[in-house]
Amino acid sequence: MLLVAPMKKLCLMVLASLTLAWPAKAMDNALRTGLLKLDPQTRLEQRCDAEVLDRISHDDRNYKADRVVAYAFATPQMSADAIKSPGAAFRSKGQWYRLKFKCQTAPDHMQVLQFRYKIGDEIPEADWAKYNLYD
C-alpha cells in the first residue's frame, strides 16, 4: 500500500475517520458498506488499522490514537486473514509511538476475531522523516 491512487487514498482516509466515530465492534452501515467496496487485502489492512486505533484509544485514556502505520519499521507479515506487524507506529496527540500488533479477522475481513498489541517507546521527532511519519 505504498502507492495509492488519489481517489483510493481519499476513500481510505474517510474510512479511517468514520472508524474513529464508532466503536470497532459496532460498525454502522456506512462504514460496513465502505469496507465492502475495498479489495480483500486492503479491507483486511483497514479493518485491523481501525481496530488498532479503537483499542488504543479506549484501553488507555492517555492516548488518542488517530493514525497508524503498520510498516513504519518492518514489513508486516500477512496471511489470508491476519496481519502481524512487529514494526508499526501510531500517532496520538501529535506524537508517534512504536507499536507491535497481531490482528486476525473473519474470512470476509469485517469482524476482528483476535487482537493483541503492545505500545513501545515514543519516537523522537527527529526520526519521523526517516520513517515517513508526519504530524
XYZ file of C-alpha atoms in Angstrom:
135
model
C 0.000 0.000 0.000
C 2.945 2.291 -0.662
C 1.485 3.766 -3.841
C -2.200 4.517 -3.619
C -4.279 6.281 -6.258
C -5.573 9.678 -5.030
C -9.233 8.571 -5.010
C -8.461 5.349 -3.164
C -6.322 7.289 -0.674
C -9.218 9.690 -0.071
C -11.583 6.739 0.439
C -9.195 5.165 2.935
C -8.862 8.448 4.850
C -12.658 8.782 5.015
C -12.975 5.191 6.225
C -10.356 5.783 8.904
C -12.196 8.912 10.056
C -15.512 7.106 10.152
C -13.951 4.285 12.106
C -12.910 6.666 14.870
C -16.506 7.824 15.232
C -17.888 4.364 16.044
C -16.582 1.538 18.204
C -14.968 -1.247 16.197
C -17.422 -3.824 17.483
C -20.447 -1.820 16.403
C -19.823 -0.736 12.823
C -22.597 1.270 11.237
C -23.965 0.609 7.763
C -21.959 3.400 6.084
C -18.649 2.073 7.382
C -19.598 -1.514 6.567
C -20.562 -0.512 3.030
C -17.302 1.394 2.578
C -15.177 -1.524 3.749
C -17.026 -3.940 1.468
C -16.075 -1.797 -1.549
C -12.364 -2.405 -0.902
C -10.376 -5.303 -2.288
C -9.919 -8.081 0.310
C -6.297 -7.280 1.249
C -6.988 -3.567 1.650
C -10.115 -4.390 3.674
C -8.029 -6.598 5.991
C -5.454 -3.832 6.442
C -8.065 -1.132 7.035
C -10.109 -3.250 9.433
C -7.031 -4.084 11.507
C -5.821 -0.457 11.413
C -9.249 0.624 12.664
C -9.045 -1.918 15.474
C -5.617 -0.587 16.492
C -6.943 2.970 16.731
C -10.075 1.942 18.586
C -8.389 -0.343 21.115
C -5.542 2.015 21.994
C -7.866 4.983 22.447
C -10.347 3.022 24.557
C -7.897 0.950 26.608
C -5.747 3.845 27.793
C -7.229 7.334 28.053
C -3.703 8.799 27.965
C -3.720 8.098 24.219
C -5.991 9.398 21.493
C -4.764 7.360 18.534
C -5.632 8.906 15.184
C -3.220 7.294 12.719
C -1.375 4.008 12.388
C 1.407 2.944 10.022
C 1.755 -0.824 10.058
C 5.009 -0.823 8.050
C 6.953 2.023 9.720
C 9.905 -0.077 10.962
C 9.311 -3.501 9.367
C 7.161 -5.087 6.694
C 4.048 -6.675 8.224
C 3.600 -10.411 7.861
C 0.337 -11.026 6.018
C -1.725 -14.175 5.724
C -5.178 -14.684 4.257
C -6.982 -13.423 7.364
C -4.307 -11.939 9.613
C -1.621 -9.309 9.977
C 1.371 -9.468 12.292
C 3.096 -6.110 12.455
C 6.202 -6.077 14.646
C 7.330 -2.666 13.412
C 4.273 -0.442 13.424
C 3.803 3.082 14.740
C 0.780 5.081 15.839
C 0.166 8.764 16.387
C -1.520 10.179 19.464
C -1.913 13.868 20.281
C 0.690 14.777 17.662
C 3.335 12.325 18.915
C 4.363 8.990 17.347
C 4.931 5.763 19.307
C 6.301 2.350 18.385
C 3.753 -0.454 18.252
C 3.526 -4.203 17.729
C 0.220 -5.841 16.903
C -1.384 -9.054 15.706
C -4.842 -8.960 14.183
C -6.933 -11.846 12.877
C -10.243 -11.310 11.123
C -13.073 -13.439 9.838
C -12.620 -14.529 6.194
C -14.628 -11.532 4.937
C -12.327 -9.199 6.989
C -15.285 -7.445 8.579
C -15.014 -8.848 12.107
C -11.877 -8.949 14.242
C -11.599 -12.360 15.900
C -8.311 -11.963 17.773
C -6.274 -8.879 18.521
C -3.163 -8.197 20.619
C -0.936 -5.165 20.785
C 1.942 -3.678 22.716
C 2.829 0.004 22.815
C 6.519 0.800 22.683
C 8.637 3.888 23.146
C 7.902 7.376 21.926
C 9.599 8.074 18.584
C 11.745 11.231 18.628
C 10.519 13.890 16.190
C 13.984 13.953 14.620
C 13.316 10.385 13.361
C 9.855 10.976 11.879
C 11.012 11.839 8.346
C 13.304 8.789 8.278
C 10.262 6.535 8.797
C 7.776 8.568 6.733
C 5.856 9.672 9.808
C 4.374 13.128 9.824
C 2.377 15.408 12.096
